[in-house]
CSV table of C-alpha atoms and ligand atoms in Angstrom, one decimal:
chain,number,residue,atom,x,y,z
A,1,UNK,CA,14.9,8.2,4.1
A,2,UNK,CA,17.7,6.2,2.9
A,3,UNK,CA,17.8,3.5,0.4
A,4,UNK,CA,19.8,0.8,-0.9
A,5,UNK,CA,19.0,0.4,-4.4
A,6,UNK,CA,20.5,-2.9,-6.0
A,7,UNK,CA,20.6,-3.6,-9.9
A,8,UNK,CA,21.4,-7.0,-11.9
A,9,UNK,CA,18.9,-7.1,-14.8
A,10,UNK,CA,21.6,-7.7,-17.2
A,11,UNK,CA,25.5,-7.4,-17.2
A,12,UNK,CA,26.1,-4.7,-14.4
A,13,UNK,CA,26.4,-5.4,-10.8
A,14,UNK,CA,25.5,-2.1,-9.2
A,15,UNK,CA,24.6,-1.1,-5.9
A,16,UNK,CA,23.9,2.7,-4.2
A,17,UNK,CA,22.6,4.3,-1.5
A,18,UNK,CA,20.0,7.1,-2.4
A,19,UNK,CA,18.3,9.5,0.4
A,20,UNK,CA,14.5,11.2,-0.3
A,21,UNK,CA,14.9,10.2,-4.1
A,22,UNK,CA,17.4,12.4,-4.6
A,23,UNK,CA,20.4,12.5,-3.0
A,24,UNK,CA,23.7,10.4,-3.9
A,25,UNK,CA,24.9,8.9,-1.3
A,26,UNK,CA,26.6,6.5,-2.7
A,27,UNK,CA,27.1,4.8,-6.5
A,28,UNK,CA,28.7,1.3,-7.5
A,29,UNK,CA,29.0,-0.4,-10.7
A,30,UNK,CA,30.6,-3.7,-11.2
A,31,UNK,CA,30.3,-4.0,-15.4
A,32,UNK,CA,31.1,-7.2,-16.8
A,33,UNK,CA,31.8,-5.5,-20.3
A,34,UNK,CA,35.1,-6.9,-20.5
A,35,UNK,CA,33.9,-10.5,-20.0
A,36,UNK,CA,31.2,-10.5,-22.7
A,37,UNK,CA,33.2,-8.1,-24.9
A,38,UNK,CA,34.9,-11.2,-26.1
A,39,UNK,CA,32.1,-12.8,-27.2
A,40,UNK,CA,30.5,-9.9,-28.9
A,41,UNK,CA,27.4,-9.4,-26.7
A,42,UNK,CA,26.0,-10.3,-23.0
A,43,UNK,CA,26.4,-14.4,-22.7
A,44,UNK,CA,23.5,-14.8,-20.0
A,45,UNK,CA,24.9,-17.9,-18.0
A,46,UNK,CA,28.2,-16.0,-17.5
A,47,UNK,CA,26.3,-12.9,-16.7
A,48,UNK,CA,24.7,-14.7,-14.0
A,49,UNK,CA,27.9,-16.5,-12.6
A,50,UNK,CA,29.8,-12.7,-13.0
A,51,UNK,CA,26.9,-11.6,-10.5
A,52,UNK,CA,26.9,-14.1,-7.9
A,53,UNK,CA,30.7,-12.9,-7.4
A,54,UNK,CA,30.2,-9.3,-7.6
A,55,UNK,CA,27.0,-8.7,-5.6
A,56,UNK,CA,28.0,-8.6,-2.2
A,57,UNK,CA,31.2,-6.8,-2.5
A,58,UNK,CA,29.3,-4.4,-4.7
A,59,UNK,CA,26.9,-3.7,-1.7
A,60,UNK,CA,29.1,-3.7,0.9
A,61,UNK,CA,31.3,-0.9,-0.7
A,62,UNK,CA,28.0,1.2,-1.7
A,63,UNK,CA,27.4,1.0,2.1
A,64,UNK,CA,30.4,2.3,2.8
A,65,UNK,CA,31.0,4.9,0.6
A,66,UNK,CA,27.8,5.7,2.1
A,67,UNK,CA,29.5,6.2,5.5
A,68,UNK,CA,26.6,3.5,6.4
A,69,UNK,CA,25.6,1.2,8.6
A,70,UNK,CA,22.5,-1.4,8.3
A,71,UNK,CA,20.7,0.8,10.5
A,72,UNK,CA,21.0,3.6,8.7
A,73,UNK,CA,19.5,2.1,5.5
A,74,UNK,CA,15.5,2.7,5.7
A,75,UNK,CA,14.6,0.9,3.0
A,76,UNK,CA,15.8,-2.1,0.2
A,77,UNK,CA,14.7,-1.1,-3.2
A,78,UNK,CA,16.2,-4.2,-6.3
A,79,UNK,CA,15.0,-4.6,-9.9
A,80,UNK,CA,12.6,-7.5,-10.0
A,81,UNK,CA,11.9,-7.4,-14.2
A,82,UNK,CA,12.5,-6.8,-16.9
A,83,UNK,CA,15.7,-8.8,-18.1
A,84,UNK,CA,18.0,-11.8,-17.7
A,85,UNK,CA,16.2,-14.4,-16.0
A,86,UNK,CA,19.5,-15.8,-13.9
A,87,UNK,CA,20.9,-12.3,-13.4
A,88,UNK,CA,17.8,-10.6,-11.9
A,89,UNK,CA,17.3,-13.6,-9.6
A,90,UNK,CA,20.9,-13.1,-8.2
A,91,UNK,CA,19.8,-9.4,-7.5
A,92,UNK,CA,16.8,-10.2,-5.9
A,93,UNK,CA,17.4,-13.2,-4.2
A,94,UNK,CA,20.3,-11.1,-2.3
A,95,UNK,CA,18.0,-8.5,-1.5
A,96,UNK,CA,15.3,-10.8,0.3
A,97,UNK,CA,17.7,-12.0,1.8
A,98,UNK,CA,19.1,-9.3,3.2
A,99,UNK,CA,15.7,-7.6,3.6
A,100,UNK,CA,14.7,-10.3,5.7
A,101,UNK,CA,17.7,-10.3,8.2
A,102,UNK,CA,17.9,-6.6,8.6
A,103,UNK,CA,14.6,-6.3,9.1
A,104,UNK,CA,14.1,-3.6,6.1
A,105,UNK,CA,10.8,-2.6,3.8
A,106,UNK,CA,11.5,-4.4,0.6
A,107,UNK,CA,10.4,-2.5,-2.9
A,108,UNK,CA,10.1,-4.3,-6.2
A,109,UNK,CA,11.0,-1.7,-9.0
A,110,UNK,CA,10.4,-2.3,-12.1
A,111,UNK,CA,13.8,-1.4,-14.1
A,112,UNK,CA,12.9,0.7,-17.0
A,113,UNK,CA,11.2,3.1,-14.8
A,114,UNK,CA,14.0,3.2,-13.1
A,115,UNK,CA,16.2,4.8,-15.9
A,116,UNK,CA,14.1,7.8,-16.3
A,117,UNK,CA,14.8,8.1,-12.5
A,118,UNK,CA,18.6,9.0,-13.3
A,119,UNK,CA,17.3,12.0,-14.0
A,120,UNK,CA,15.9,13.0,-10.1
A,121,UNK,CA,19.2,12.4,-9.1
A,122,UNK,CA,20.2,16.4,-8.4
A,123,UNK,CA,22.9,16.3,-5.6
A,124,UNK,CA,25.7,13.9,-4.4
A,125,UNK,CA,27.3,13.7,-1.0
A,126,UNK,CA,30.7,16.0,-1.1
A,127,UNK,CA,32.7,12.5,0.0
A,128,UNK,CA,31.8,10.6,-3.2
A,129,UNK,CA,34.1,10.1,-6.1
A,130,UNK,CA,33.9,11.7,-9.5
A,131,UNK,CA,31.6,14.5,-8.9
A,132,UNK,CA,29.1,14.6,-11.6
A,133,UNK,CA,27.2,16.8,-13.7
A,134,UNK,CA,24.2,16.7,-11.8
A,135,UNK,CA,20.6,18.7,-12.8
A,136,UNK,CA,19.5,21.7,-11.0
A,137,UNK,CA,16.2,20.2,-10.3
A,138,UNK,CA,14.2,17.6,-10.6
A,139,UNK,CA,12.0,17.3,-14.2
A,140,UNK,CA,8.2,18.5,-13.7
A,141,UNK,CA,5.5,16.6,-14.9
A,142,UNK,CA,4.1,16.3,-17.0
A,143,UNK,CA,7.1,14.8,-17.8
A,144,UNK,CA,7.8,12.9,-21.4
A,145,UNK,CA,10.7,10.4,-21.2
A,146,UNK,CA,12.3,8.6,-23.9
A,147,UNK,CA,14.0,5.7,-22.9
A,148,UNK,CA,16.6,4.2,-24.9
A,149,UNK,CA,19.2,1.6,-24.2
A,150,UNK,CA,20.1,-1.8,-25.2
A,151,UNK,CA,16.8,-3.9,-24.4
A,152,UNK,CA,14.2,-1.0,-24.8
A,153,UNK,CA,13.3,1.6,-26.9
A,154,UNK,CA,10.0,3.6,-25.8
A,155,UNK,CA,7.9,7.2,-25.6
A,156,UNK,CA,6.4,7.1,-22.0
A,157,UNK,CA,4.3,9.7,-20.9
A,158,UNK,CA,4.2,10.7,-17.0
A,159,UNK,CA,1.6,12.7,-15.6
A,160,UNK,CA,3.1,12.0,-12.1
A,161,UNK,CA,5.1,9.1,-9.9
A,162,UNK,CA,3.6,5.8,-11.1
A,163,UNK,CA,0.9,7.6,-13.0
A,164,UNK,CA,2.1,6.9,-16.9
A,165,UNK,CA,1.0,5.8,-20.2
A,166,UNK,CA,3.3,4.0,-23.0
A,167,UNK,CA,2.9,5.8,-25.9
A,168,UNK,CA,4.8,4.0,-28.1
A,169,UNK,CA,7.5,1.6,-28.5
A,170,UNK,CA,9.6,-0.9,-30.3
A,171,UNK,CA,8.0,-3.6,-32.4
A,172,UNK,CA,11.5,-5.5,-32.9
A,173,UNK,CA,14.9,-4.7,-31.9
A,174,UNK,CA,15.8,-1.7,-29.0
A,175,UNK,CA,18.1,1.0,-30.8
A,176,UNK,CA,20.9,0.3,-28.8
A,177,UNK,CA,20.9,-3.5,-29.9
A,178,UNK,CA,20.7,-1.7,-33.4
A,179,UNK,CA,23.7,0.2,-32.6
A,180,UNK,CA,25.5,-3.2,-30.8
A,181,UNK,CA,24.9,-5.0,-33.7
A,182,UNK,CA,25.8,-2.9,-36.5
A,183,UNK,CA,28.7,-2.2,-34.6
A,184,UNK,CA,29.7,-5.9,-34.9
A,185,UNK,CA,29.2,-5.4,-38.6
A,186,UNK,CA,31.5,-2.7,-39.2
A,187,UNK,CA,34.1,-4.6,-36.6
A,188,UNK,CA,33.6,-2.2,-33.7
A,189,UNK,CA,33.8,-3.2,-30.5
A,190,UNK,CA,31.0,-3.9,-27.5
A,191,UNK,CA,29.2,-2.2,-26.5
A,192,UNK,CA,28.7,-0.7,-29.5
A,193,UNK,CA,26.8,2.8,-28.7
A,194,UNK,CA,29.5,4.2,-27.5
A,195,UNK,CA,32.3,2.5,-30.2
A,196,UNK,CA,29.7,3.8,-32.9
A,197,UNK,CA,29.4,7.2,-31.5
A,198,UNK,CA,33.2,7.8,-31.5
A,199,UNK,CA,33.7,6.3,-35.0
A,200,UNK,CA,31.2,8.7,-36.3
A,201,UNK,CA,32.7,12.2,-35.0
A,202,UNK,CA,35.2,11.5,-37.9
A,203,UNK,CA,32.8,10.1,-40.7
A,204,UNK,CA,30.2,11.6,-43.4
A,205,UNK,CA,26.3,11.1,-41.9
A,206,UNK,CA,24.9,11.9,-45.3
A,207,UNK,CA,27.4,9.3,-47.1
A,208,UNK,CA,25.1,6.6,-47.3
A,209,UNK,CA,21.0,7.1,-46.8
A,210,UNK,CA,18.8,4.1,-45.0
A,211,UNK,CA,15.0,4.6,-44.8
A,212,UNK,CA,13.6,5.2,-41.8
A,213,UNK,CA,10.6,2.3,-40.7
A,214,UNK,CA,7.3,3.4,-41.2
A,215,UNK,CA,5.0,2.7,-38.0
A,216,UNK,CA,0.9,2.1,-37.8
A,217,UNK,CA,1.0,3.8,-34.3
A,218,UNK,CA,2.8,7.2,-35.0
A,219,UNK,CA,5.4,6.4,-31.8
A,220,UNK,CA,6.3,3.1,-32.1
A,221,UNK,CA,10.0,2.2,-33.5
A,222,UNK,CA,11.5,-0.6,-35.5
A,223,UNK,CA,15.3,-0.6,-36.0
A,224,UNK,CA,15.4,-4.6,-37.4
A,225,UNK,CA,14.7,-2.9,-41.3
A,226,UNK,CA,17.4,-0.4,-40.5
A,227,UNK,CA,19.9,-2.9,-39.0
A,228,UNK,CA,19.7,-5.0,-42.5
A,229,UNK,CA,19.4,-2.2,-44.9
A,230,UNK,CA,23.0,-1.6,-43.1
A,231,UNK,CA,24.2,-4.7,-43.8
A,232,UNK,CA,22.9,-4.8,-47.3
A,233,UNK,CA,24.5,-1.1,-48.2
A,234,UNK,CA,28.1,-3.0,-46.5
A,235,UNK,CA,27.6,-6.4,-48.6
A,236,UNK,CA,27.3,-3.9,-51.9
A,237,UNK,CA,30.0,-1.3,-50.7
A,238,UNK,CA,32.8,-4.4,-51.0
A,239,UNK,CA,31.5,-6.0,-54.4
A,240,UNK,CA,29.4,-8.6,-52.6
A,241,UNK,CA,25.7,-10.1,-52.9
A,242,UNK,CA,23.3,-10.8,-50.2
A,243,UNK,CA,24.7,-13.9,-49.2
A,244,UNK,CA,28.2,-13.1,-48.1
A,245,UNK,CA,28.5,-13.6,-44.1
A,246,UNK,CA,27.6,-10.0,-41.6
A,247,UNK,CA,30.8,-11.0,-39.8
A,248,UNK,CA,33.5,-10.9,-42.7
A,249,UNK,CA,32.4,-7.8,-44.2
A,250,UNK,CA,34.7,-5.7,-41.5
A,251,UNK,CA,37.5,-6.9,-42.6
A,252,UNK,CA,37.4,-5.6,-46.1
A,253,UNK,CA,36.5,-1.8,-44.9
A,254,UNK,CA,39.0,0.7,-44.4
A,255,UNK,CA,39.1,3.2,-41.6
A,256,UNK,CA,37.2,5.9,-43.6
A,257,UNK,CA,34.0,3.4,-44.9
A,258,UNK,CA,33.7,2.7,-40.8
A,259,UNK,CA,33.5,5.9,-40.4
A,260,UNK,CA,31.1,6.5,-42.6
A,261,UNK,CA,28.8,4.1,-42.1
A,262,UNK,CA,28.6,5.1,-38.4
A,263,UNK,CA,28.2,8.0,-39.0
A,264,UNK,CA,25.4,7.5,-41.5
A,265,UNK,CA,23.9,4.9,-39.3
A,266,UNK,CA,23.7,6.8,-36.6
A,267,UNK,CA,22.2,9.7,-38.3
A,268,UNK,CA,19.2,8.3,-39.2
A,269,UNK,CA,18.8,5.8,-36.0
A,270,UNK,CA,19.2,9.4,-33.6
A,271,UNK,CA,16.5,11.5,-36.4
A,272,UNK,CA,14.6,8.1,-35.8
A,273,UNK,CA,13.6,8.5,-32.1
A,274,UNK,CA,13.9,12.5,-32.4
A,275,UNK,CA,11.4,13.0,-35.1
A,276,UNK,CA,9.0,10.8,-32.8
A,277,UNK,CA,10.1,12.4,-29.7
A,278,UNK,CA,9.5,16.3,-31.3
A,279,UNK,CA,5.9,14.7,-33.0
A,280,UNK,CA,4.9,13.6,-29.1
A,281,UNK,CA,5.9,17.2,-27.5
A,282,UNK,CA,3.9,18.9,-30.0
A,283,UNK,CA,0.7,16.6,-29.3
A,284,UNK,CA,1.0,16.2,-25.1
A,285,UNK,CA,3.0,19.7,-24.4
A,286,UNK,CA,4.5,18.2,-21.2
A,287,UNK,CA,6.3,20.9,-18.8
A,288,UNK,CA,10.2,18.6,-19.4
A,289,UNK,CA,11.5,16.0,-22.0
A,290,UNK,CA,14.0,13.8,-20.6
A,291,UNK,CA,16.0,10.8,-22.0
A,292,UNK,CA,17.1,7.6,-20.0
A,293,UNK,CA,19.4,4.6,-20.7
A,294,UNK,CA,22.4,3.6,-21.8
A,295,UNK,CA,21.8,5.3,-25.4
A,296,UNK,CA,21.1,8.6,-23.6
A,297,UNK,CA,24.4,8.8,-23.5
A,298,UNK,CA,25.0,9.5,-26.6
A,299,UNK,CA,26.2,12.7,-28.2
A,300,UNK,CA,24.3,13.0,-31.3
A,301,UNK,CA,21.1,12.6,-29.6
A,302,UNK,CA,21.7,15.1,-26.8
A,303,UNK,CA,22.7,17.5,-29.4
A,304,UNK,CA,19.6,17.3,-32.1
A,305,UNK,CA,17.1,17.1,-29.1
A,306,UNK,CA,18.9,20.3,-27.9
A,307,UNK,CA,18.7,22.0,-31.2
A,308,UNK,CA,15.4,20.8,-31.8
A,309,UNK,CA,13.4,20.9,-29.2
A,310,UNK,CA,11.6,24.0,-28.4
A,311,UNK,CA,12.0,23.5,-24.1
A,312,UNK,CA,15.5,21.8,-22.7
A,313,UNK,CA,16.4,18.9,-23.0
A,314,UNK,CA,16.7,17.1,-19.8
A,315,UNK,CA,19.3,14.5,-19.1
A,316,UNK,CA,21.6,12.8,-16.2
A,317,UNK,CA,25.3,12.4,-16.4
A,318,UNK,CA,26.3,9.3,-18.8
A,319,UNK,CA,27.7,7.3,-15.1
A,320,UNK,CA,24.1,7.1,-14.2
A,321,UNK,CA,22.6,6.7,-18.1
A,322,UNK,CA,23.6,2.9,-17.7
A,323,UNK,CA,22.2,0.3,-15.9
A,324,UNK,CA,22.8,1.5,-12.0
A,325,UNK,CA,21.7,1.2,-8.7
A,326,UNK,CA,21.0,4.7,-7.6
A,327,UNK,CA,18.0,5.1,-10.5
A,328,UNK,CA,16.5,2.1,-8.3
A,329,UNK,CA,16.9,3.4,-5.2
A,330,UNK,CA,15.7,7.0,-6.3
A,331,UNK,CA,12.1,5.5,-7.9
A,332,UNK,CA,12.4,3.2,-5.0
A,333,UNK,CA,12.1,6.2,-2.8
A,334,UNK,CA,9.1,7.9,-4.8
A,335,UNK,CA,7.5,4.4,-4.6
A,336,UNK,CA,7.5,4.0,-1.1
A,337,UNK,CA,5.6,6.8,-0.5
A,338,UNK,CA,2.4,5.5,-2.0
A,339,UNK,CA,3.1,1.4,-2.1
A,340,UNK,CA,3.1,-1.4,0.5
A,341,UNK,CA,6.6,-3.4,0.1
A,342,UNK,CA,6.3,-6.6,-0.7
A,343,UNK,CA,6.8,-10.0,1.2
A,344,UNK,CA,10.7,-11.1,0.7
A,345,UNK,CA,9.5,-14.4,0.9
A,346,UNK,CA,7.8,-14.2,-2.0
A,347,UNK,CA,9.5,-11.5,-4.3
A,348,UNK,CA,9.1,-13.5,-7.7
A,349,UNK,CA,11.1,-11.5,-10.6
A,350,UNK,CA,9.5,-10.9,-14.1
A,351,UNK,CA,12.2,-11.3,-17.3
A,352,UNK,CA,9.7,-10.5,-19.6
A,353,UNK,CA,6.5,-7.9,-18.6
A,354,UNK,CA,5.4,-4.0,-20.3
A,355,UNK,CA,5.3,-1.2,-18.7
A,356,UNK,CA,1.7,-0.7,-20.0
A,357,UNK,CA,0.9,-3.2,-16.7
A,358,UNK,CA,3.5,-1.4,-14.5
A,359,UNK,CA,1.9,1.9,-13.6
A,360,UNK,CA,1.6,1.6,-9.5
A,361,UNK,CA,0.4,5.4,-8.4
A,362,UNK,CA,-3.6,4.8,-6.6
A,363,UNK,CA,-4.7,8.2,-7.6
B,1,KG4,O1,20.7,1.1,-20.2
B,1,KG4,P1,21.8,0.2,-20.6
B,1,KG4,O2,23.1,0.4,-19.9
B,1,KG4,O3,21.4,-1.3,-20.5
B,1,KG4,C1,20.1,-1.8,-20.8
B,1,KG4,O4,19.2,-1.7,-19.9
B,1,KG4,O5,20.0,-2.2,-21.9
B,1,KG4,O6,22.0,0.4,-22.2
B,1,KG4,C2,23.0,-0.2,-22.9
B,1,KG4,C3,22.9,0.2,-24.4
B,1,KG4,C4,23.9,-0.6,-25.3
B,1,KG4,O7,23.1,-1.0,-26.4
B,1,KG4,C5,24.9,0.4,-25.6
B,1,KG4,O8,25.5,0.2,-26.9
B,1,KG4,C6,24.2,1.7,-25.6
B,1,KG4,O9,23.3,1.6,-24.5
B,1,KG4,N1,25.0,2.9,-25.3
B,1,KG4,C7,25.2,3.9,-26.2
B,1,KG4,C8,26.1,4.8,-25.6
B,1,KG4,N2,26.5,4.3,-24.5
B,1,KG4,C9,25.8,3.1,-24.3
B,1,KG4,N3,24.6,4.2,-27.4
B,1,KG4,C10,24.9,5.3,-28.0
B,1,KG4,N4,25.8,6.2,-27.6
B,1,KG4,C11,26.4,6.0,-26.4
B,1,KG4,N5,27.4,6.9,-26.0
B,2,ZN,ZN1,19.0,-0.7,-18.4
């Protein structure tokens, strides 16, 4: 079965074509970094506009690549929540569209599912550019996933498709906004997980110490305490009080305190979701770990989980830890097999809605 998965929840237009939830057919990504970068973070009108332009292009290459035509595409999976309001409606309103004059099944995926389904991506078509680092196999369940990227931060528990429970989560800020916006302190650029990440393979981790938030529910996060005690630790490192403005502290650090702080920053934000992530394999023993989103990605995470952990770590190549179409299309896949598609008529998306109400297996 092959699907065309389409993505536009926030500032990447992405479109790929995915057959039996696992193999990559195809992969696009149209990213609008460079637009926002100017501005320091996603601007949603502009996101919106950026995706009216890129959408169809973006699909018709991903069919392409795909070496296919509209009937060879089975099935329409398209992020209907969480996210932008403007950019998932561009996504979605394309796909009923096109659901509707192809005559195709449409599925409503709900995108932070959809990340931890990077990881049952294990082949790719020989005829698609770069080859990637693909798993083996597919994670068994039960299967505990720790999603991480720049809206969401949460422990999620799968005991099979569509059958999960949210163990914990963020009560403020996702860690990747933590790492975009202390990023902006320190005069990084966006996005700043991966600007951070770089900066620290040359700083001191144990230069500066922040606390780490203490949480009522053992798994849930909160990175807005960390974020400021950041700021605070900058303001005092160049002789200022509390009141001196977040955005002219960069440019009285030199290239070493950057460093540093990154580095120290990012210690304690990765030991953060680790710690909670080792505490919830000891308590549910599931058969895999795997991470998902963008801050998947990065290395200091992959590499404590790997020391730490007592099975393997789990994890797809960074090209599909971003926001992409081919996670949609894989779960899209998986969710066919037990759901009715809905009525492209009617497809409303959902910018704001947990995944505690998302569950969708019926057994
Ligand atoms: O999953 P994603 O592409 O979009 C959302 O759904 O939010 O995640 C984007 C987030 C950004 O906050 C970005 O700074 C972070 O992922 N990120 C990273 C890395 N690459 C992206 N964080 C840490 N290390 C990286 N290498
Ligand atoms: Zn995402």
């Amino acid at each position: 079965m092959k699907i065309l998965g389409i993505e536009s929840s926030c500032d990447e237009t992405a479109a790929a074509v995915v057959e039996d939830g696992f193999r990559l057919l195809s992969n696009v990504v149209a990213t609008q970094i460079d637009i926002h970068a100017q501005y320091g973070g996603v601007v949603p009108e502009i996101a919106a506009r950026s995706h009216i332009e890129a959408i169809n292009p973006v699909i018709q290459q991903a069919l392409a690549d795909a070496d296919c035509a509209w009937e060879d595409i089975d099935a329409i999976a398209v992020t209907y929540a969480p996210g932008l309001i403007g950019s998932l409606l561009v996504g979605t309103l394309v796909a009923r569209t096109l659901a509707i004059v192809h005559h195709k099944p449409l599925y409503a995926i709900y995108h932070v599912e959809g990340h931890v389904y990077a990881n049952f991506i294990t082949e790719q078509s020989s005829t698609i550019q770069p080859q990637l680092e693909l798993p083996p196999r597919a994670p068994a369940f039960p299967m505990l996933a720790l999603i991480a990227s720049g809206l969401h931060t949460q422990l999620v528990l799968f005991r099979g498709h569509g059958d999960y429970t949210l163990i914990g989560q963020t009560q403020d800020d996702a860690v990747g906004e933590a790492f975009d916006k202390v990023a902006k302190m320190l005069g990084l650029p966006y996005p700043g997980g991966p600007a951070i990440s770089t900066a620290a393979l040359n700083g001191d981790p144990n230069k500066y110490s922040f606390p780490k938030a203490r949480m009522s529910n053992t798994y849930d996060f909160s990175f807005s305490g960390l974020k400021t005690a950041v700021l605070r630790a900058l303001q005092r490192e160049i002789g200022q009080d509390y009141t001196f403005p977040s955005h002219q502290v960069a440019e009285q650090l030199s290239e070493a305190q950057v460093h540093d702080f990154a580095a120290s920053f990012q210690k304690v934000a990765v030991e953060t979701i680790v710690d909670k992530t080792l505490r919830a394999y000891e308590e549910y023993q599931p058969q895999s770990v795997v991470i998902a989103g963008g801050v998947a990605a990065d290395r200091e995470l992959r590499k404590q989980l790997r020391q730490q952990l007592p099975i393997a770590i789990e994890y797809a190549p960074p090209k599909l830890c971003g926001d992409n179409g081919a996670m949609i299309a894989s779960l899209g896949y998986y969710y066919a097999q037990q759901n009715q598609p809905v009525d492209p008529y009617t497809l409303e998306v959902q910018p704001v809605i947990s995944m505690r109400d998302t569950a969708w297996a019926n057994h």
